[in-house]
C-alpha positions as a printed NumPy array, in Angstrom:
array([[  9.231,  -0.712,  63.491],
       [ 10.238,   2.345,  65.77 ],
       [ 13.18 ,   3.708,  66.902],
       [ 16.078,   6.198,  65.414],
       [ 17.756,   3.487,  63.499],
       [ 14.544,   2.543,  61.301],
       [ 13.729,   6.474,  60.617],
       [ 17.599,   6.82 ,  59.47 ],
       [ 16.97 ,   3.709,  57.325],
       [ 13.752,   5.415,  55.596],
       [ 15.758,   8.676,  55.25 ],
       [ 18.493,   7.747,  53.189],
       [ 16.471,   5.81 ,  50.904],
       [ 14.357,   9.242,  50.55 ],
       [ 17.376,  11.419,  49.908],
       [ 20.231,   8.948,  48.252],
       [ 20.658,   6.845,  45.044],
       [ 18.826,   3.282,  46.315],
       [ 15.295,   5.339,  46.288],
       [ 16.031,   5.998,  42.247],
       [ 17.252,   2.419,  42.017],
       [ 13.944,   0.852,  43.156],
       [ 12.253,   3.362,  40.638],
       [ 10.755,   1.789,  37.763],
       [ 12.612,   2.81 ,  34.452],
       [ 11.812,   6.005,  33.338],
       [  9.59 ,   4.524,  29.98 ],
       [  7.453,   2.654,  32.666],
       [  6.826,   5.978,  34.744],
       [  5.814,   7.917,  32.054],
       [  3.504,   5.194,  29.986],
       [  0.695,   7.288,  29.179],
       [ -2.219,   6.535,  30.574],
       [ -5.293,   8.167,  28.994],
       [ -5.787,   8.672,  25.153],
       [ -4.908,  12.405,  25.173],
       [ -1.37 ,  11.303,  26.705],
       [ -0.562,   8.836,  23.886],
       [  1.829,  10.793,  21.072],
       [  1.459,  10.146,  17.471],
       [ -0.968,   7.316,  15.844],
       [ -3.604,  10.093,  15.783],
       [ -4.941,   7.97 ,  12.488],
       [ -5.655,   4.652,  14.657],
       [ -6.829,   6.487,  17.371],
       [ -9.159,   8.98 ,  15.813],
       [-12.903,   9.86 ,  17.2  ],
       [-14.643,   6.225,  16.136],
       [-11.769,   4.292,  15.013],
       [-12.492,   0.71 ,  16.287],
       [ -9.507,   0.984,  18.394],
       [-10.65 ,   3.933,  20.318],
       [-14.133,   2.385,  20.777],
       [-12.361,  -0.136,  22.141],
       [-10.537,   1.635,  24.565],
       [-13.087,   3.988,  25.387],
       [-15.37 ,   0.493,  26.436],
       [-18.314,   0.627,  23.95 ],
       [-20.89 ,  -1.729,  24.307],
       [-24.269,  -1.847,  21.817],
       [-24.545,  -4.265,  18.934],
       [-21.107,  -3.385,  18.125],
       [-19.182,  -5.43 ,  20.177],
       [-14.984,  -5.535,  21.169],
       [-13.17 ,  -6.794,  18.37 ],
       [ -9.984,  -8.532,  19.318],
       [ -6.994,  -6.276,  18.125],
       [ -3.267,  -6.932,  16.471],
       [ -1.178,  -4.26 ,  16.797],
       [  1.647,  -4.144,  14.39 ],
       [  4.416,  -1.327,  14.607],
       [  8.402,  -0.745,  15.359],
       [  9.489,  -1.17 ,  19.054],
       [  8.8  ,   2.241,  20.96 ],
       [  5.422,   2.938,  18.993],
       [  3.07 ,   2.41 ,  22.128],
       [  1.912,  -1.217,  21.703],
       [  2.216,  -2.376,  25.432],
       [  0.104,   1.447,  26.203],
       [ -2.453,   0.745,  23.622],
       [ -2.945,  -2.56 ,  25.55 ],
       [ -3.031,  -0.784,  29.239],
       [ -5.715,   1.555,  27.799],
       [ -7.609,  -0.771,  26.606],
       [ -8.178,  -2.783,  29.57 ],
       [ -8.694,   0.476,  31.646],
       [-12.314,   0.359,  30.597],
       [-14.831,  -0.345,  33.25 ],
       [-15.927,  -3.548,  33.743],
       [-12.626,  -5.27 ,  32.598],
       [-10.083,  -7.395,  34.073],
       [ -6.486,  -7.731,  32.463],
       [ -4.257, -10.228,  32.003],
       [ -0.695,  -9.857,  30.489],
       [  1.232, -12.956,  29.001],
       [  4.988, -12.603,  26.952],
       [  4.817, -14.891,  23.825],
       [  8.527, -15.418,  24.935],
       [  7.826, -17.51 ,  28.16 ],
       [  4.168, -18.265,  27.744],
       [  2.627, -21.664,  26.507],
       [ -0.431, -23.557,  25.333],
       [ -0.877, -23.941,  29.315],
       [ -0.848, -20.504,  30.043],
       [ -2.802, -19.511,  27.402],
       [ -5.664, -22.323,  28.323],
       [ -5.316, -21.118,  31.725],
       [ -5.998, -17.518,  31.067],
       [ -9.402, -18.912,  29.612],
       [-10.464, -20.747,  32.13 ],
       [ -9.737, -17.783,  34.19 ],
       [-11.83 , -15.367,  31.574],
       [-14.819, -18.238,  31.923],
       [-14.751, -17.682,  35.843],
       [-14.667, -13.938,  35.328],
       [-17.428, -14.001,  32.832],
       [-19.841, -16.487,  34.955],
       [-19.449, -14.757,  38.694],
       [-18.843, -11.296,  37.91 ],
       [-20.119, -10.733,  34.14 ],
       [-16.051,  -9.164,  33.807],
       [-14.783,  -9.086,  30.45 ],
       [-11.047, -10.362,  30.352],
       [ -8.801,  -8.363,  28.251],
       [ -5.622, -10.472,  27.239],
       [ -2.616,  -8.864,  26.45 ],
       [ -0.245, -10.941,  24.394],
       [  2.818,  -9.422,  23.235],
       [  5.334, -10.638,  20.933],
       [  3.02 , -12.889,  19.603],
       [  4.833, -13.582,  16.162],
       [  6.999, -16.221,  18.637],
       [  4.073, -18.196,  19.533],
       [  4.075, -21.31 ,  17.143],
       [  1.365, -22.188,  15.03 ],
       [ -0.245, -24.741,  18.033],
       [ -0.211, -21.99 ,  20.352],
       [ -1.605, -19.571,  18.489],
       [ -4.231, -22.186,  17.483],
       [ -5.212, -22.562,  21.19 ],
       [ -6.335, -18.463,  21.062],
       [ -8.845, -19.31 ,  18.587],
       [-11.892, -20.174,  20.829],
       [-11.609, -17.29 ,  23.112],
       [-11.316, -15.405,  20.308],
       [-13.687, -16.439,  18.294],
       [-16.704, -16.332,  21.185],
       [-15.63 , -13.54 ,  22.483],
       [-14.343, -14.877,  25.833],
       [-11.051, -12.284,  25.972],
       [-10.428,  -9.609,  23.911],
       [ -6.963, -10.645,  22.439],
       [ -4.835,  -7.522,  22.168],
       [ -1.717,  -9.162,  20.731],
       [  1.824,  -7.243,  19.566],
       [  4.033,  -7.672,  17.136],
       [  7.452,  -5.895,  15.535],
       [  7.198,  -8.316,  12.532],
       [  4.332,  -8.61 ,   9.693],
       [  1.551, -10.53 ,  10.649],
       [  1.495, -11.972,   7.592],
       [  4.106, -13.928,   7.669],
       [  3.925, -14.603,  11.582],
       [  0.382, -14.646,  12.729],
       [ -1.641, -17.964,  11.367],
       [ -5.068, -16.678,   9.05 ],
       [ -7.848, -17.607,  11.229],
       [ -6.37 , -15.895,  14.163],
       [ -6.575, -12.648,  11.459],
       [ -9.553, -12.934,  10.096],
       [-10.98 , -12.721,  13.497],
       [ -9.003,  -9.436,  14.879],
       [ -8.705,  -5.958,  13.721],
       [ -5.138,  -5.804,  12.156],
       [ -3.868,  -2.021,  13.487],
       [ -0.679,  -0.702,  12.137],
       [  1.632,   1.843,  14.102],
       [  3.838,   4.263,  12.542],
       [  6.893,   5.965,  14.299],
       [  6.799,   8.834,  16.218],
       [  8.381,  11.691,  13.907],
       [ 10.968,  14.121,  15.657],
       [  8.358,  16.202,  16.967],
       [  6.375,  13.674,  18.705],
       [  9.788,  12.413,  19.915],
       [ 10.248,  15.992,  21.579],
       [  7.658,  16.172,  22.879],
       [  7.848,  12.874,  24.745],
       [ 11.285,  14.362,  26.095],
       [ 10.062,  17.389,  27.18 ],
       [  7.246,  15.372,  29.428],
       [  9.455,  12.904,  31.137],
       [ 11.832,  16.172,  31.982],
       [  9.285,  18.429,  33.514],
       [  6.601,  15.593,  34.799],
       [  6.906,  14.603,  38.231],
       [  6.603,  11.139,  37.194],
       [  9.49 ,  11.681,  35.329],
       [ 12.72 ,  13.813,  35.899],
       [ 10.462,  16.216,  37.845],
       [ 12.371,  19.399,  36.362],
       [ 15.868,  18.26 ,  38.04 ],
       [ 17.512,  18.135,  34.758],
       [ 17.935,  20.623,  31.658],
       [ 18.487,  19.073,  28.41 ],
       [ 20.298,  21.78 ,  26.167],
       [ 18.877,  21.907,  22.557],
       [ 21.765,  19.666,  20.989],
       [ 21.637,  17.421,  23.256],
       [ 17.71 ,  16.771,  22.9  ],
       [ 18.664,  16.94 ,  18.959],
       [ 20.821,  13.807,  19.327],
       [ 18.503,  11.859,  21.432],
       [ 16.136,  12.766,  18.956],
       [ 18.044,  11.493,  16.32 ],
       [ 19.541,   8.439,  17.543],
       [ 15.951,   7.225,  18.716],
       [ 15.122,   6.861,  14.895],
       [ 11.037,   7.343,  16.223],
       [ 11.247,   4.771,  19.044],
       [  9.831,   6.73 ,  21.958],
       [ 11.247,   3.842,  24.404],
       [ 14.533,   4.441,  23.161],
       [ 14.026,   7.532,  23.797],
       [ 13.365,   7.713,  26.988],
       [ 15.875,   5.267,  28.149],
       [ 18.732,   7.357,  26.485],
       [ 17.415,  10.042,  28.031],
       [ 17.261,   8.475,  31.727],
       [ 21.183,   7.251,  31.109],
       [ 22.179,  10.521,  30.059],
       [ 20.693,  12.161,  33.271],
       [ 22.635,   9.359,  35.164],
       [ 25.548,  10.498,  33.231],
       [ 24.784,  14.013,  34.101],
       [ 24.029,  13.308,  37.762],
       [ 27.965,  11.57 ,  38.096],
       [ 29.369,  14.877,  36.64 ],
       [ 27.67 ,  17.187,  39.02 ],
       [ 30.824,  19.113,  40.906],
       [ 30.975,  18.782,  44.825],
       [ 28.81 ,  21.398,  46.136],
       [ 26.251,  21.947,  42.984],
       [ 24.   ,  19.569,  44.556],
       [ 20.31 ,  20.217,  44.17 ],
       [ 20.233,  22.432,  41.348],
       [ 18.93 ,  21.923,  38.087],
       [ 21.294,  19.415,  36.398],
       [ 22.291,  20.473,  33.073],
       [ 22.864,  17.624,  30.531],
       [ 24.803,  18.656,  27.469],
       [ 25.933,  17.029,  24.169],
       [ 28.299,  15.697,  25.37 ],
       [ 26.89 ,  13.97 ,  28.112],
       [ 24.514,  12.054,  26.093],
       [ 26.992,  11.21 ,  23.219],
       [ 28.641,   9.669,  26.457],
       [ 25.541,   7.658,  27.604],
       [ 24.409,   6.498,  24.47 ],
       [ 26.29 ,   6.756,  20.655],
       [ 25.167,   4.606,  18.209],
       [ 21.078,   5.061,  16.344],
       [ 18.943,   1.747,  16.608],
       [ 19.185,  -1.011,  13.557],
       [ 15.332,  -1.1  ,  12.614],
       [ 15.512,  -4.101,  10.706],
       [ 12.749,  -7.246,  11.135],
       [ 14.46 , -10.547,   9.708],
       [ 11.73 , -12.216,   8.868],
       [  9.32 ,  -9.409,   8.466],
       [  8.708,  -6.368,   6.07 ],
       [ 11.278,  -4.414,   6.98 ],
       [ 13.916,  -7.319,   6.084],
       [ 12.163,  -7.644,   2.303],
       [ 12.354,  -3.553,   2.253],
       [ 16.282,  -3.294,   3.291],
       [ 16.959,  -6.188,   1.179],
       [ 15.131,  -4.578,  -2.376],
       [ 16.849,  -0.674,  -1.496],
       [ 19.682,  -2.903,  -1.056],
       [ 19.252,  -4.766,  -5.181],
       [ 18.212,  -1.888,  -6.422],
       [ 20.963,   0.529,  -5.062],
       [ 23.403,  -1.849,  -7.066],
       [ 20.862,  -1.547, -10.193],
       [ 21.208,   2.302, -10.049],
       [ 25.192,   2.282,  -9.768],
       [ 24.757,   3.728,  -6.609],
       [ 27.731,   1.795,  -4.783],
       [ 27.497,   4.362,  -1.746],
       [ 24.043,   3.653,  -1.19 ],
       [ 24.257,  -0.141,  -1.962],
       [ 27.199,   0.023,   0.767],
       [ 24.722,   1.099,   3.455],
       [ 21.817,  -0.949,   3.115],
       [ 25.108,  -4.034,   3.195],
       [ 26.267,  -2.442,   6.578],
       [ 22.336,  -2.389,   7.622],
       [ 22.115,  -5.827,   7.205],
       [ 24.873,  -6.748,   8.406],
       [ 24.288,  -5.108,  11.952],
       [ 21.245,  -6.098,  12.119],
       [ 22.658, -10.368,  12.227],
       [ 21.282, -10.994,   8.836],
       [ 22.955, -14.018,   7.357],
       [ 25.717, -13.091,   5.27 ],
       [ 24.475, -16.519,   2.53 ],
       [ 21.384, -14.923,   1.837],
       [ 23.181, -11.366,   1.404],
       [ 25.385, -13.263,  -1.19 ],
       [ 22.214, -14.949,  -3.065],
       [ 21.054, -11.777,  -3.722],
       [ 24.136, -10.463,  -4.838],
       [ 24.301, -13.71 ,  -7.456],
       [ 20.906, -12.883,  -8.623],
       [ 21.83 ,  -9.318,  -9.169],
       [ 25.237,  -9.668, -11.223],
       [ 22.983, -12.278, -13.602],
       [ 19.737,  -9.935, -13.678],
       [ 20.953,  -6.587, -13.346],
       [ 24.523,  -6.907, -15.177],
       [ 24.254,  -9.563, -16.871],
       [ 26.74 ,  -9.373, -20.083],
       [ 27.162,  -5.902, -19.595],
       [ 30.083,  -7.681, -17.097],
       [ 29.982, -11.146, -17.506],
       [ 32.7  , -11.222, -14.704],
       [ 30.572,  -9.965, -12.559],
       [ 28.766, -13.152, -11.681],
       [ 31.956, -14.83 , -11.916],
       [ 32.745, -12.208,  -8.991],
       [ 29.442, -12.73 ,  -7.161],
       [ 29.427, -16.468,  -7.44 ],
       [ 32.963, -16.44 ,  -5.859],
       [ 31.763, -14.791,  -2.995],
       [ 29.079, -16.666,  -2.406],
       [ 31.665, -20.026,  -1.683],
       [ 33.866, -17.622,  -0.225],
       [ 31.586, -16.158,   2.415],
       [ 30.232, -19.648,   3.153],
       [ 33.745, -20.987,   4.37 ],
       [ 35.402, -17.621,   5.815],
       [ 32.104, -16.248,   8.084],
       [ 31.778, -12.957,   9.833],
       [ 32.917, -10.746,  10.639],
       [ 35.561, -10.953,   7.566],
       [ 32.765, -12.264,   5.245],
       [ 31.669,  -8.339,   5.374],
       [ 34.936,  -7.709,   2.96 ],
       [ 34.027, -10.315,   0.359],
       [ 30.36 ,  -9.164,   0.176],
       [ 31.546,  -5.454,   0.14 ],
       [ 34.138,  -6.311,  -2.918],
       [ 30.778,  -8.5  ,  -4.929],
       [ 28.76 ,  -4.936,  -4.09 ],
       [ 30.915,  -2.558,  -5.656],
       [ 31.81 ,  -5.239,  -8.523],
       [ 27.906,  -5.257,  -9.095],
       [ 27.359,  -1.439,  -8.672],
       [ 29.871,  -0.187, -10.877],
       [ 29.781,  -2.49 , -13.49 ],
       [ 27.647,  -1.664, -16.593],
       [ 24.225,  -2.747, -16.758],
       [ 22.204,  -4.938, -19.122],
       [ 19.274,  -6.715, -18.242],
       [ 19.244,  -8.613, -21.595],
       [ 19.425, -12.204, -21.36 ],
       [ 16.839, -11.727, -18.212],
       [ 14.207, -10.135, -20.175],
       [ 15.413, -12.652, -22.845],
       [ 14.294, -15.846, -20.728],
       [ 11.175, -13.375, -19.768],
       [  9.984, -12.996, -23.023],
       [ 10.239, -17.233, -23.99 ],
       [  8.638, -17.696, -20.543],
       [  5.817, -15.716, -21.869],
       [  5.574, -17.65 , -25.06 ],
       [  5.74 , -21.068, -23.454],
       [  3.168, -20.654, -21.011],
       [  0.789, -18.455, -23.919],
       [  0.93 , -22.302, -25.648],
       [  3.048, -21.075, -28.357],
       [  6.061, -22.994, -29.668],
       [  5.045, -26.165, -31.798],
       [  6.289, -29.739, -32.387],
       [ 10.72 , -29.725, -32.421],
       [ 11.634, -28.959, -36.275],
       [ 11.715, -32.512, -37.239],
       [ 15.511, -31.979, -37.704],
       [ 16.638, -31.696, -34.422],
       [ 14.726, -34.17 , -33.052],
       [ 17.122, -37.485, -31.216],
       [ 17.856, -39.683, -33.661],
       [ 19.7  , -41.953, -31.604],
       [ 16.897, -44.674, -31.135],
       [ 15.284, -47.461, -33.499],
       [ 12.851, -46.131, -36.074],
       [ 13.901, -42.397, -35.837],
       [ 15.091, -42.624, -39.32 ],
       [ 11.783, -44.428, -40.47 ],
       [ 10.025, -41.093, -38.62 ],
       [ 12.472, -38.512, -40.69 ],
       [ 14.227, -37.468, -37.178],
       [ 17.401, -36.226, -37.811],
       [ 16.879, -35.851, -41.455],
       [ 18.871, -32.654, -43.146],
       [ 20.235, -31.726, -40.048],
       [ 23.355, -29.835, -40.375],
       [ 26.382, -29.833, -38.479],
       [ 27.647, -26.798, -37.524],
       [ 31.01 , -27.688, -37.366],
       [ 30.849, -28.398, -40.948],
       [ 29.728, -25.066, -42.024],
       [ 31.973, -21.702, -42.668],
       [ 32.994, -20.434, -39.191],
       [ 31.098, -23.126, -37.213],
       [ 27.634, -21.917, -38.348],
       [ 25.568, -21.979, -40.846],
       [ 21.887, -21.199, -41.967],
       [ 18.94 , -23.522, -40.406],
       [ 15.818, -23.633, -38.392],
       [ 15.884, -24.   , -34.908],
       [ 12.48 , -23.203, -33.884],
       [  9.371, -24.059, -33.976],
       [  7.198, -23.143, -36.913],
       [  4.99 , -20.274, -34.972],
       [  8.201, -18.844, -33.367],
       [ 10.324, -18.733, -36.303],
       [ 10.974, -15.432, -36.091],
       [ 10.817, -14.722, -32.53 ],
       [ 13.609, -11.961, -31.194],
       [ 14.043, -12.963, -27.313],
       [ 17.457, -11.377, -26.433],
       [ 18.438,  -7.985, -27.699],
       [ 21.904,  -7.19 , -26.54 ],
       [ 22.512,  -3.062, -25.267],
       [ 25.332,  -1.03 , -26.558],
       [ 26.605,  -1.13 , -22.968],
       [ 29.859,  -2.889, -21.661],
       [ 30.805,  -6.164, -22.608],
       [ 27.251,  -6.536, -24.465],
       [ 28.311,  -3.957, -27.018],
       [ 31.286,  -6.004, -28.456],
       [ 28.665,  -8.556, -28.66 ],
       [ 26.589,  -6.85 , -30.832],
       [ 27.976,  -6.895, -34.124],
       [ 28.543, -10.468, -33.526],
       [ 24.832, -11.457, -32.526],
       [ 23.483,  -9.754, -35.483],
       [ 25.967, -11.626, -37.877],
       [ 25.31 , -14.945, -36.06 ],
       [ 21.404, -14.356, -36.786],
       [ 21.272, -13.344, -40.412],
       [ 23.127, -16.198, -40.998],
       [ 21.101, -18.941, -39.239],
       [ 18.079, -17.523, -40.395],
       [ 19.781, -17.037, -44.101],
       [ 19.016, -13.601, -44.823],
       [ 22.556, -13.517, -45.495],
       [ 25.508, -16.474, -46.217],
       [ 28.338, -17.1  , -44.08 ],
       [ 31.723, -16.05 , -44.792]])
């Protein structure tokens, strides 16, 4: 093509907006792209760490182990994978667990065997998301794996244990990733400003402004980068007529405009969702109804369903409160019905009233450590035959077998009770629940000593 019209055409893509718009985002541009690039995970990728003789291509006796990496978005999974199949010799092949298929994956093999045969190529398959593959797909991985016919470099946000089937495990090196702390976070920001694959030095981020990014990326260095590319576009639309082409300042301001509200880490059906969910029990076991408020609100954000938010809170009033409050399970229980019928959002407000119920309330753990302790016994083989007393009577020939026999009625005796043996020979004396001085439990006290010297006659009823 030749002519004014085309060279006009090339020059305002150059100088204008569309050029940036056909830019790759700004956490593509600045992927690192050799080891000494990569911020934080300087455990994983230490001198000889199996993952950095992978990367670095080792051959010997040693061979590539296939590799899961585990870690929070933002941690460097997809660049981990890039690295890896930058070592000579290597081809690479990149497949989403969120479109991909048993086809797919069979056809990456067949691709790998081609690869292998001609051109003695080693195919690296990158695999990410893989906790959505189902347990078929992830089955049809297993050969290639297991003879060495791709090097599987799958990732995942959630716990492998829970979404990654055993064999598929035992034959990969299972690689955790931390998140970046704030430093490693600043220091990804102040690449992508002055790197020419980034911002290329066109923007200045003032010092509370890369504070806040830092923040609100809670160690995500994608998140990081993106908030930083949106506030330079915010930046860029408040640049006054005539200022063009000098360093763009972007202020707080600016990038509480482009982005104001920190990332939910929370995995629903991983770790972090058994983590948030015990801060969350025992925040309420501690009386600490600010905190147990939070990690609520953290679930809730994060979509977790408001029924299994309300089991726990069941569990807790019984466990944790117990008879301290006996109305607190009445509370908790409530919800639970309540928050089944009414939904979210309002179902937050019935959940919130069941926390602080729980939180405040005093605390005995009594009658739990009570069926703890017979638990124990039972399943230690103690506990005899029934006392031969309480045993049904209510058949032929119990009367011939002494069932029943000097069984007395308690509503017979002095206040509804009186002394007799209720169990078994080896447990006679057996003390499971032990009431606290706290709340509701201590009017109870008095009462549960009374009740037992009398049933066990160490003292006659009144």
């Amino acid at each position: 093509m030749t002519g004014s019209v085309g060279d006009d055409l090339f020059a305002q893509h150059s100088e204008g907006d569309v050029a940036g718009d056909l830019q790759p985002p700004l956490a593509v541009r600045m992927r690192p792209r050799t080891i000494e690039e990569v911020r934080g995970q300087s455990d994983v990728l230490r001198p000889g760490s199996p993952l950095r003789r992978l990367i670095e291509g080792h051959a010997g006796a040693a061979g590539p182990l296939s590799a899961i990496l585990w870690g929070p978005p933002g941690t460097g999974k997809t660049t981990l994978a890039h690295l890896v199949a930058q070592a000579a010799g290597r081809t690479f092949v990149e497949l989403s667990a969120v479109t991909a298929g048993v086809k797919d994956v069979r056809a990456v093999m067949e691709q790998a065997t081609r690869e292998r045969s001609l051109y003695g190529r080693q195919t690296v398959l990158f695999l990410d998301e893989i906790h959505r593959f189902s347990k078929a797909q992830q089955d049809a991985l297993l050969p290639g794996v297991e003879n060495r016919l791709v090097i599987l470099v799958a990732a995942t946000t959630e716990n492998p244990s829970f979404s990654i089937i055993a064999p598929l495990l035992s034959r990969s090196m299972l690689i955790r990733l931390t998140s970046l702390d704030e430093e490693q976070v600043g220091q990804v920001l102040d690449e992508a400003l002055s790197d020419e694959r980034g911002l290329d030095g066109a923007f200045a981020l003032e010092p509370e402004a890369r504070d806040h990014i830092i923040r609100i990326a809670g160690g995500d260095a994608r998140r990081a980068l993106t908030t930083l590319e949106a506030a330079a576009g915010v930046a860029l639309d408040a640049v006054p007529a005539g200022r063009e082409g000098q360093t763009v300042p972007i202020t707080l301001e600016l990038a509480e405009q482009a982005v104001d509200q920190a990332a939910v880490r929370y995995d629903r059906a991983g770790d972090q969702h058994y983590d948030v969910a015990s801060a969350f029990i025992k925040s309420m076991r501690g009386s600490d109804v600010d905190a147990a408020l939070h990690y609520l609100a953290r679930q809730l954000e994060a979509g977790e369903d408001p029924r299994f938010i309300a089991r726990r809170i069941v569990i807790s009033a019984s466990e944790d409160v117990g008879m301290g409050d006996p109305t607190a399970l009445q509370t908790a229980v409530a919800a639970l019905h309540a928050v089944a019928q009414i939904g979210m959002p309002e179902a937050r407000i019935i959940l919130a009233q069941a926390v602080v119920h729980n939180a405040l309330a005093p605390k005995s753990n009594a009658a739990y450590g009570g069926i703890n302790a017979a638990v124990e016994d039972v399943r230690a083989g103690r506990g005899g035959a029934v006392p031969a007393h309480l045993r049904g009577s209510g058949y032929a020939g119990a009367a011939q077998l002494g069932h029943g026999a000097g069984y007395r009625y308690s509503h017979d005796e002095p206040n509804g009770v009186g002394p007799q043996q209720y169990l078994p020979d080896d447990l006679v004396d057996a003390e499971y629940y032990r009431p606290t001085d706290r709340g509701w439990e201590e009017r109870l006290g008095p009462r549960w000593r009374e009740l037992r010297a009398i049933i066990r006659g160490t003292r006659s009823g009144r």
